[in-house]
Short mmCIF file of C-alpha atoms in Angstrom, two decimals:
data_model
loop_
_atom_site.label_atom_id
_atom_site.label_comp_id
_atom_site.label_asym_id
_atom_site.label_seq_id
_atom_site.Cartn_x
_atom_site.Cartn_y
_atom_site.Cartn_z
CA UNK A 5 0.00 0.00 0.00
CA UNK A 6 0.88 3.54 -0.62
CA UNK A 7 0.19 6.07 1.86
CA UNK A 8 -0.22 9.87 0.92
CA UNK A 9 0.08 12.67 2.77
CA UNK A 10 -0.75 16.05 2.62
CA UNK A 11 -3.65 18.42 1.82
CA UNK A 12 -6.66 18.16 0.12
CA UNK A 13 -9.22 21.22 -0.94
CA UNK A 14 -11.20 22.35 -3.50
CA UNK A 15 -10.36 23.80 -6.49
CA UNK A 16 -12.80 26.11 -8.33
CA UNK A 17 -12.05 25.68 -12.03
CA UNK A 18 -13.45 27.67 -14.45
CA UNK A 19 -16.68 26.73 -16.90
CA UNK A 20 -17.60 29.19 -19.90
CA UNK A 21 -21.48 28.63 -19.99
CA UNK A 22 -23.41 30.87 -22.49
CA UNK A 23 -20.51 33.48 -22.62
CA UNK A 24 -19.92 33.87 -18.77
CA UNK A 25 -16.91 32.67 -16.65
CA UNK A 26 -18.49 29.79 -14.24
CA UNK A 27 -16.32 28.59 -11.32
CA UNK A 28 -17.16 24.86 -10.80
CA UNK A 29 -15.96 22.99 -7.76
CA UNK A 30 -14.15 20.15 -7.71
CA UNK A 31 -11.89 18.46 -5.18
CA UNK A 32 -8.60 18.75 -5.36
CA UNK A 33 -4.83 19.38 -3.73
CA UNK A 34 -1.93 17.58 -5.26
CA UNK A 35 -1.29 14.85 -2.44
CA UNK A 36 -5.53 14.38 -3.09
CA UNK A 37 -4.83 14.29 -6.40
CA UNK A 38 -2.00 12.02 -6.52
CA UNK A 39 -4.16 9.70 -4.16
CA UNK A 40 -6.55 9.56 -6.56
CA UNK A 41 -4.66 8.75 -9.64
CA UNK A 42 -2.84 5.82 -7.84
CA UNK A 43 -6.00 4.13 -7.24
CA UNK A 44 -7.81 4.71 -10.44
CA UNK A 45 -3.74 2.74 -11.76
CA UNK A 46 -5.03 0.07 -9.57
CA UNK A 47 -2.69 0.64 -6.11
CA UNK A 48 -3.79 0.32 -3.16
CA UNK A 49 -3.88 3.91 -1.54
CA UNK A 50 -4.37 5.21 1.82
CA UNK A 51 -5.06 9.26 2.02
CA UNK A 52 -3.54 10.53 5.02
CA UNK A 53 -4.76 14.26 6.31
CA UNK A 54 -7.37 16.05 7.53
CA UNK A 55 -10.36 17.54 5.62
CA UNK A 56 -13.27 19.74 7.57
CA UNK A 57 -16.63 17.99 8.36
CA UNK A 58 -18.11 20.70 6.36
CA UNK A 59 -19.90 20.49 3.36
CA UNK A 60 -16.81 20.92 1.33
CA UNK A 61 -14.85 18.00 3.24
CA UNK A 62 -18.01 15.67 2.85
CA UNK A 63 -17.15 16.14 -1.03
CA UNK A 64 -13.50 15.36 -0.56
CA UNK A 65 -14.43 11.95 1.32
CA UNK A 66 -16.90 11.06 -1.04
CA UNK A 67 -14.63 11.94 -3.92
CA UNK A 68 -11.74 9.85 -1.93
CA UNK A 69 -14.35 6.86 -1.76
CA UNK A 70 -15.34 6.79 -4.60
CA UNK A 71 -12.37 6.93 -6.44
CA UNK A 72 -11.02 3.43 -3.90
CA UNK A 73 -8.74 5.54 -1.81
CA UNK A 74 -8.65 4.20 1.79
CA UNK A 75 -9.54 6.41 4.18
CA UNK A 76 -9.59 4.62 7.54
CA UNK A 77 -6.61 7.66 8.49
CA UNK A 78 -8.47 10.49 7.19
CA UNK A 79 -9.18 12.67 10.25
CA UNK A 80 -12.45 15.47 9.85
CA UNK A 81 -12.42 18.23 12.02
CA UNK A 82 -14.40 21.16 13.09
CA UNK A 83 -11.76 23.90 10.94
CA UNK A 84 -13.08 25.39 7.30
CA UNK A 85 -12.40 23.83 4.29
CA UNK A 86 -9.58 25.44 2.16
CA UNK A 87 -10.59 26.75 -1.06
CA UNK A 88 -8.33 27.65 -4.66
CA UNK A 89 -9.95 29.50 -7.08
CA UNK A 90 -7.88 28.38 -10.79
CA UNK A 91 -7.00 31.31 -12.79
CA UNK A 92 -6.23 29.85 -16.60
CA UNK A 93 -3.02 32.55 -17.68
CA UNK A 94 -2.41 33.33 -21.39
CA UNK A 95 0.66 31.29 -21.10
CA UNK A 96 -1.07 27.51 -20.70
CA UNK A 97 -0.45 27.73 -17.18
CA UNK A 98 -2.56 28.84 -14.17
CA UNK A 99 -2.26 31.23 -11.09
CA UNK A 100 -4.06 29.70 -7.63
CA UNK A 101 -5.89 32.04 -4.94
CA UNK A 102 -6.20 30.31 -2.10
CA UNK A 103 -8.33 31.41 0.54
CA UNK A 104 -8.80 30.05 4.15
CA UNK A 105 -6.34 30.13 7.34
CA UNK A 106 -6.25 28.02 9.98
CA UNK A 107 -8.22 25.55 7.29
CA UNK A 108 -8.70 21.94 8.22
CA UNK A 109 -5.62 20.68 5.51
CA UNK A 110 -3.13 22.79 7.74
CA UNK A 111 -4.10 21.59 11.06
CA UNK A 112 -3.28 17.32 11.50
CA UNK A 113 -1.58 17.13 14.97
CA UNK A 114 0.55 14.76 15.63
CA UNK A 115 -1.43 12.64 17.53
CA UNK A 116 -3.75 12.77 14.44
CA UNK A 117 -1.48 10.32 12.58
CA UNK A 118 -0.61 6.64 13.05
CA UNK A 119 1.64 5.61 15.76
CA UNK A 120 2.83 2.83 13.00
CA UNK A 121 2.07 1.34 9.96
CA UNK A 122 1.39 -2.05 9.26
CA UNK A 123 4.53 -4.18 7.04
CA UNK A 124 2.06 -3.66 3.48
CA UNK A 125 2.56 0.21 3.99
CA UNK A 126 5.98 0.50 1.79
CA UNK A 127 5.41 3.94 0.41
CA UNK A 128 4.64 7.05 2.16
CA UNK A 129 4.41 10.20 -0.71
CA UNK A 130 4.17 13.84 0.90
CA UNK A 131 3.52 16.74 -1.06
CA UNK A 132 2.63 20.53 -1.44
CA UNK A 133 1.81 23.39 0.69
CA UNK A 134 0.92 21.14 3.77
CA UNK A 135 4.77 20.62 4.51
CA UNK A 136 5.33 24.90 4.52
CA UNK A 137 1.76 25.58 6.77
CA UNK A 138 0.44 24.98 10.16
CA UNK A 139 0.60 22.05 12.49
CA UNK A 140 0.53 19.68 9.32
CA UNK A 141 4.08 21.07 8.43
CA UNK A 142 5.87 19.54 11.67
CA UNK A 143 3.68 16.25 11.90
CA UNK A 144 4.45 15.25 7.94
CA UNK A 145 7.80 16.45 8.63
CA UNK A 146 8.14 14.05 11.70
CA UNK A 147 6.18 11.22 10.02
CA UNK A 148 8.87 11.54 7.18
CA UNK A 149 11.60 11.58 9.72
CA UNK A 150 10.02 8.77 11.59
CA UNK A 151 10.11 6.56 8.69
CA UNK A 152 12.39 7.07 6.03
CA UNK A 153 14.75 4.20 7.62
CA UNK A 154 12.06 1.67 6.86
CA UNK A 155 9.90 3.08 3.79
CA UNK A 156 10.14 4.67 0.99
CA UNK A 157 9.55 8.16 0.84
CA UNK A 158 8.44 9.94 -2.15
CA UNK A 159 8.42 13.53 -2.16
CA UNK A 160 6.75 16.55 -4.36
CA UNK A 161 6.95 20.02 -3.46
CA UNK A 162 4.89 21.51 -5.57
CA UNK A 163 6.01 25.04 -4.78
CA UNK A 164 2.85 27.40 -4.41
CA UNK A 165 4.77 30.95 -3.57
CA UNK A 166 1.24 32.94 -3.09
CA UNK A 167 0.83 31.16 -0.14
CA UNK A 168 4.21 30.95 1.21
CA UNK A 169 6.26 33.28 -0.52
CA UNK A 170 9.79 34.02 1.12
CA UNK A 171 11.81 32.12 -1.58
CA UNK A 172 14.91 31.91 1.22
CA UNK A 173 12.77 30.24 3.76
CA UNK A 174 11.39 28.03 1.21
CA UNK A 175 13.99 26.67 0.03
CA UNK A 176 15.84 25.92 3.17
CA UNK A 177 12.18 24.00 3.88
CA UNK A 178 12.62 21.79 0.85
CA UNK A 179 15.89 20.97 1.29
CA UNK A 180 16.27 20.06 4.81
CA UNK A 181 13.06 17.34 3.82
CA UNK A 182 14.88 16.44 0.68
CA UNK A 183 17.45 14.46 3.15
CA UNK A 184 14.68 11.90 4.43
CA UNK A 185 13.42 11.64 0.72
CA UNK A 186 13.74 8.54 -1.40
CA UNK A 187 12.55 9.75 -4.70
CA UNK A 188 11.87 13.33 -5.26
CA UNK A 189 9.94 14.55 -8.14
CA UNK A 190 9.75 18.34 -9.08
CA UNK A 191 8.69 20.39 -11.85
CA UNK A 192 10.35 22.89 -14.13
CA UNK A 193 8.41 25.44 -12.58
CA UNK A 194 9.40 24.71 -8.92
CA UNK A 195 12.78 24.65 -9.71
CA UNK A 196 12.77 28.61 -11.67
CA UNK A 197 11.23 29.66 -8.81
CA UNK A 198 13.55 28.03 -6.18
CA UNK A 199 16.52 29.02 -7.40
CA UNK A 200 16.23 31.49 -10.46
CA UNK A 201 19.77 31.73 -11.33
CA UNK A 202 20.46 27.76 -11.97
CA UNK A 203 20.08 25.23 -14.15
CA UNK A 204 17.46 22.55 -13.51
CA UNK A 205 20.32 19.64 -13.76
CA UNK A 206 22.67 21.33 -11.64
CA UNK A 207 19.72 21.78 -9.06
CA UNK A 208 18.59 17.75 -9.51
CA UNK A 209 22.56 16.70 -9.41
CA UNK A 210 22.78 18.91 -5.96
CA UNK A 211 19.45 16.79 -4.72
CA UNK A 212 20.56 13.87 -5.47
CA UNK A 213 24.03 14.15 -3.57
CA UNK A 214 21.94 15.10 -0.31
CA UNK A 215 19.73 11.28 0.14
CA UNK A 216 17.77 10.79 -2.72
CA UNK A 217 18.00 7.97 -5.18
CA UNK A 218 15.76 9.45 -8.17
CA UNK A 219 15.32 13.10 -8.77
CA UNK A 220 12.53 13.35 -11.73
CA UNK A 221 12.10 16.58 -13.55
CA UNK A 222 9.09 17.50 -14.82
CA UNK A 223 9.28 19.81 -18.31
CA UNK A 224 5.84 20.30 -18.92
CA UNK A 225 5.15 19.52 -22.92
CA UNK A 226 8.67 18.72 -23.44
CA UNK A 227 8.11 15.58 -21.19
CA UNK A 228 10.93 15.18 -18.35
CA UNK A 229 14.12 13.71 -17.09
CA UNK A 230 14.78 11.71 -14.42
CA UNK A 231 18.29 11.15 -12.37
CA UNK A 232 19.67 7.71 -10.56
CA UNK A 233 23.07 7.91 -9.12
CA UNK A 234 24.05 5.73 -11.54
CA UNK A 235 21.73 6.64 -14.59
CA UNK A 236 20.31 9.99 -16.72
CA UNK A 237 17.43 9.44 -18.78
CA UNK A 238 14.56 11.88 -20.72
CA UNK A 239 11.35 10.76 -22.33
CA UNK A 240 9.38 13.33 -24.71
CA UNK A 241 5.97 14.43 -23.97
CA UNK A 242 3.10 13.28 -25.50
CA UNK A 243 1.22 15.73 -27.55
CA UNK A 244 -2.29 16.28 -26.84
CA UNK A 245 -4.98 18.71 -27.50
CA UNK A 246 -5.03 20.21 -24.42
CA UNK A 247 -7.72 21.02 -22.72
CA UNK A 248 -6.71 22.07 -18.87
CA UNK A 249 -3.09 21.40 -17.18
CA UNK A 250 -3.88 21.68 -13.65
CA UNK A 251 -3.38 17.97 -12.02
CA UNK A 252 -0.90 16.91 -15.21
CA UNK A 253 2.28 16.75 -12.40
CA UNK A 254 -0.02 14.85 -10.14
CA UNK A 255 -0.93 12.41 -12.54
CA UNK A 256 2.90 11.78 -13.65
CA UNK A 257 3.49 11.58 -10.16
CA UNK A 258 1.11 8.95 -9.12
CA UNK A 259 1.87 7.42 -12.58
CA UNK A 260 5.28 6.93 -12.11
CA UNK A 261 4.76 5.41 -8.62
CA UNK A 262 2.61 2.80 -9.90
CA UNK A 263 4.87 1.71 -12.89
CA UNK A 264 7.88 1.79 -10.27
CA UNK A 265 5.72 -0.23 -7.95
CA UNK A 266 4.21 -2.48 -10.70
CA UNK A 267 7.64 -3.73 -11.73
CA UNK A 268 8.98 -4.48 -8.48
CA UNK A 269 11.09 -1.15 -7.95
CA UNK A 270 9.49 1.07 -5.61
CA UNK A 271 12.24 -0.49 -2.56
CA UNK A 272 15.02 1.08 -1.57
CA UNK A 273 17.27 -1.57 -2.75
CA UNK A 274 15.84 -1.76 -6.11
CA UNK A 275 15.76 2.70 -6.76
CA UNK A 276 19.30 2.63 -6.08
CA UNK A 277 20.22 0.15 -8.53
CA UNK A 278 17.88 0.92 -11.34
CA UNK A 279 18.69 0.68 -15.07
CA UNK A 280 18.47 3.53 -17.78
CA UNK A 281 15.78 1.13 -19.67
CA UNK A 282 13.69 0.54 -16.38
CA UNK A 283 13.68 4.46 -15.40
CA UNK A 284 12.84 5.38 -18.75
CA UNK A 285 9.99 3.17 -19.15
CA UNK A 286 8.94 4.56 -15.92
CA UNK A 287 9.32 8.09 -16.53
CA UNK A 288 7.63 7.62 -20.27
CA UNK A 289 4.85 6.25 -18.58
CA UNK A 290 3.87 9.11 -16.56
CA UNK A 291 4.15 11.08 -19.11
CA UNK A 292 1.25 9.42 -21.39
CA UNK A 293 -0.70 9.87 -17.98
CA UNK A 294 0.18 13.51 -17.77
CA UNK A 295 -0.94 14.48 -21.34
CA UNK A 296 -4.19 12.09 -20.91
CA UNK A 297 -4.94 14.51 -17.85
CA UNK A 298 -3.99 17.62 -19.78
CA UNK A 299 -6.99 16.65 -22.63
CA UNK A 300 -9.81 16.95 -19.40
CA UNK A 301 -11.04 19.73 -17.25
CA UNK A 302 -10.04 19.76 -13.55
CA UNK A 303 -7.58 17.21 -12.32
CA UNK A 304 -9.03 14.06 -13.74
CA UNK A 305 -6.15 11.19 -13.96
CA UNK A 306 -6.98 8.45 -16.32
CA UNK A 307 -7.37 4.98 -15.06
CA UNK A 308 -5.42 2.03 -15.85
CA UNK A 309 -8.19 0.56 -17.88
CA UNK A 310 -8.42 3.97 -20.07
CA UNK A 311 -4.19 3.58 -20.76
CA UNK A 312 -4.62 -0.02 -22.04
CA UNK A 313 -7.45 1.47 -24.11
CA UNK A 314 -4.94 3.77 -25.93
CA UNK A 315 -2.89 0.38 -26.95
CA UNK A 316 -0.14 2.42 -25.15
CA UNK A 317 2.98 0.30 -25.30
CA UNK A 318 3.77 1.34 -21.44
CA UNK A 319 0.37 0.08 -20.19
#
């Protein structure tokens, strides 16, 4: 079983219905996201966080449920529900608002977590904004300390600077969690922002001399690269007609997880010993579940069953 941890919110995504701008909403949050996409690959996933027992949390557990993420360590509390209003920007991209403090997703305590897991827990994935705010930022930091000697741990930062935006501060954040990491993945993106005057493969070698064994670089529509201490591989993107980005690095991420984990490699042993063919599979894998995400509003990951549709030679 995977576990992920982190937050999960809702997004309101935009909907152009008879010539006006709708915002729709739709649950979302990277580490939800990611969640989400692992099960619909056919993993068994735990979601572990907390979501409010308001009306908008009672959509994120349903949408958890639903979608065959476990949730017997999803804790509901009495705090709001954050919300992220999704701004599309000329560029492809989009800018987030996020509105709420002292919101449900930044509040797990530590007693609010497991005291252990059980042996079939061999993955534990954090991500996003959750590790910068609140009382969530020191429990998933000392759940990742806790067990990165016996686990896997799989880490995205998914750098959101209008919420946390001292770029110093930051980046002394990532790093320092980089060091319990297993496998870090990262997007162009988070990189220009973290350190605007280097070069994404100088940034990735640096990571992966401080306790990773993969660093995987996102590069949007030109695919991504991915780092071993032993191997460097790239696979191209996958053109689409797109329709929305926003959950694209959370698909590749949960994507990649489950082709590591489907073959046998998402251990320790096996990520620091794995081929350039076996990583490259890997990495070309998420990316076909990337662009499938990219053709669908909201952050929508495709299942397994829709990949073997495509004839995809990585399904």
């Amino acid at each position: 079983m995977i576990g992920v941890c982190g937050e999960a919110l809702i997004d309101f995504t935009t909907l152009e219905v008879s010539g006006e701008t709708m915002f729709v909403p739709r649950p979302g949050g990277s580490p939800c996201n990611v969640a989400v996409g692992l099960a619909r690959l056919g993993k068994p996933t735990a979601f572990i966080g907390k979501i409010s027992r308001d009306r908008f949390g009672d959509m994120i557990s349903s949408h958890l449920t639903q979608n065959g993420v476990d949730v017997r360590w999803l804790v509901r509390g009495g705090e709001p529900s954050a919300l992220a209003f999704v701004i599309p920007e000329s560029d492809g991209g989009h800018a987030f608002s996020f509105y709420g403090s002292g919101t449900a997703e930044q509040s797990l305590k530590a007693g609010e977590v497991p005291d252990s897991f059980a042996g079939d827990v061999t993955t534990l994935h954090f991500g996003s904004y959750s590790l910068m705010l609140g009382s969530s930022a020191h429990t998933y930091e000392q759940l990742m300390r806790r067990e990165c000697g016996s686990r896997v741990i799989s880490l995205d930062p998914n750098v959101r600077p209008s919420l946390y935006s001292d770029r110093q501060l930051y980046r002394e954040r990532i790093e320092d969690l980089i060091r319990f990491a297993t496998l870090v993945k990262v997007s162009q993106e988070d990189l220009a922002w973290l350190y605007p005057d280097d070069y994404n493969m100088d940034i990735a070698e640096r990571w992966l001399s401080s306790g990773p064994l993969l660093v995987a670089v996102t590069l949007g529509a030109e695919g991504a690269v991915a780092l071993s201490r032993h191997t460097v591989v790239s696979a191209p993107g996958v053109r689409v007609d797109v329709a929305d980005t926003v959950g694209a690095g959370d698909a590749f991420t949960s994507a990649l997880l489950a082709r590591l984990d489907g073959n046998g490699l998402l251990t320790r042993h096996a990520l620091g010993s794995l081929s350039g063919e076996s990583l490259e599979d890997a990495i070309g894998f998420a990316n076909i579940s990337a662009a499938i995400a990219c053709t669908r509003q909201g952050a929508d990951p495709p299942s397994l069953e829709h990949l073997r549709s495509l004839g995809s030679p990585h399904s």
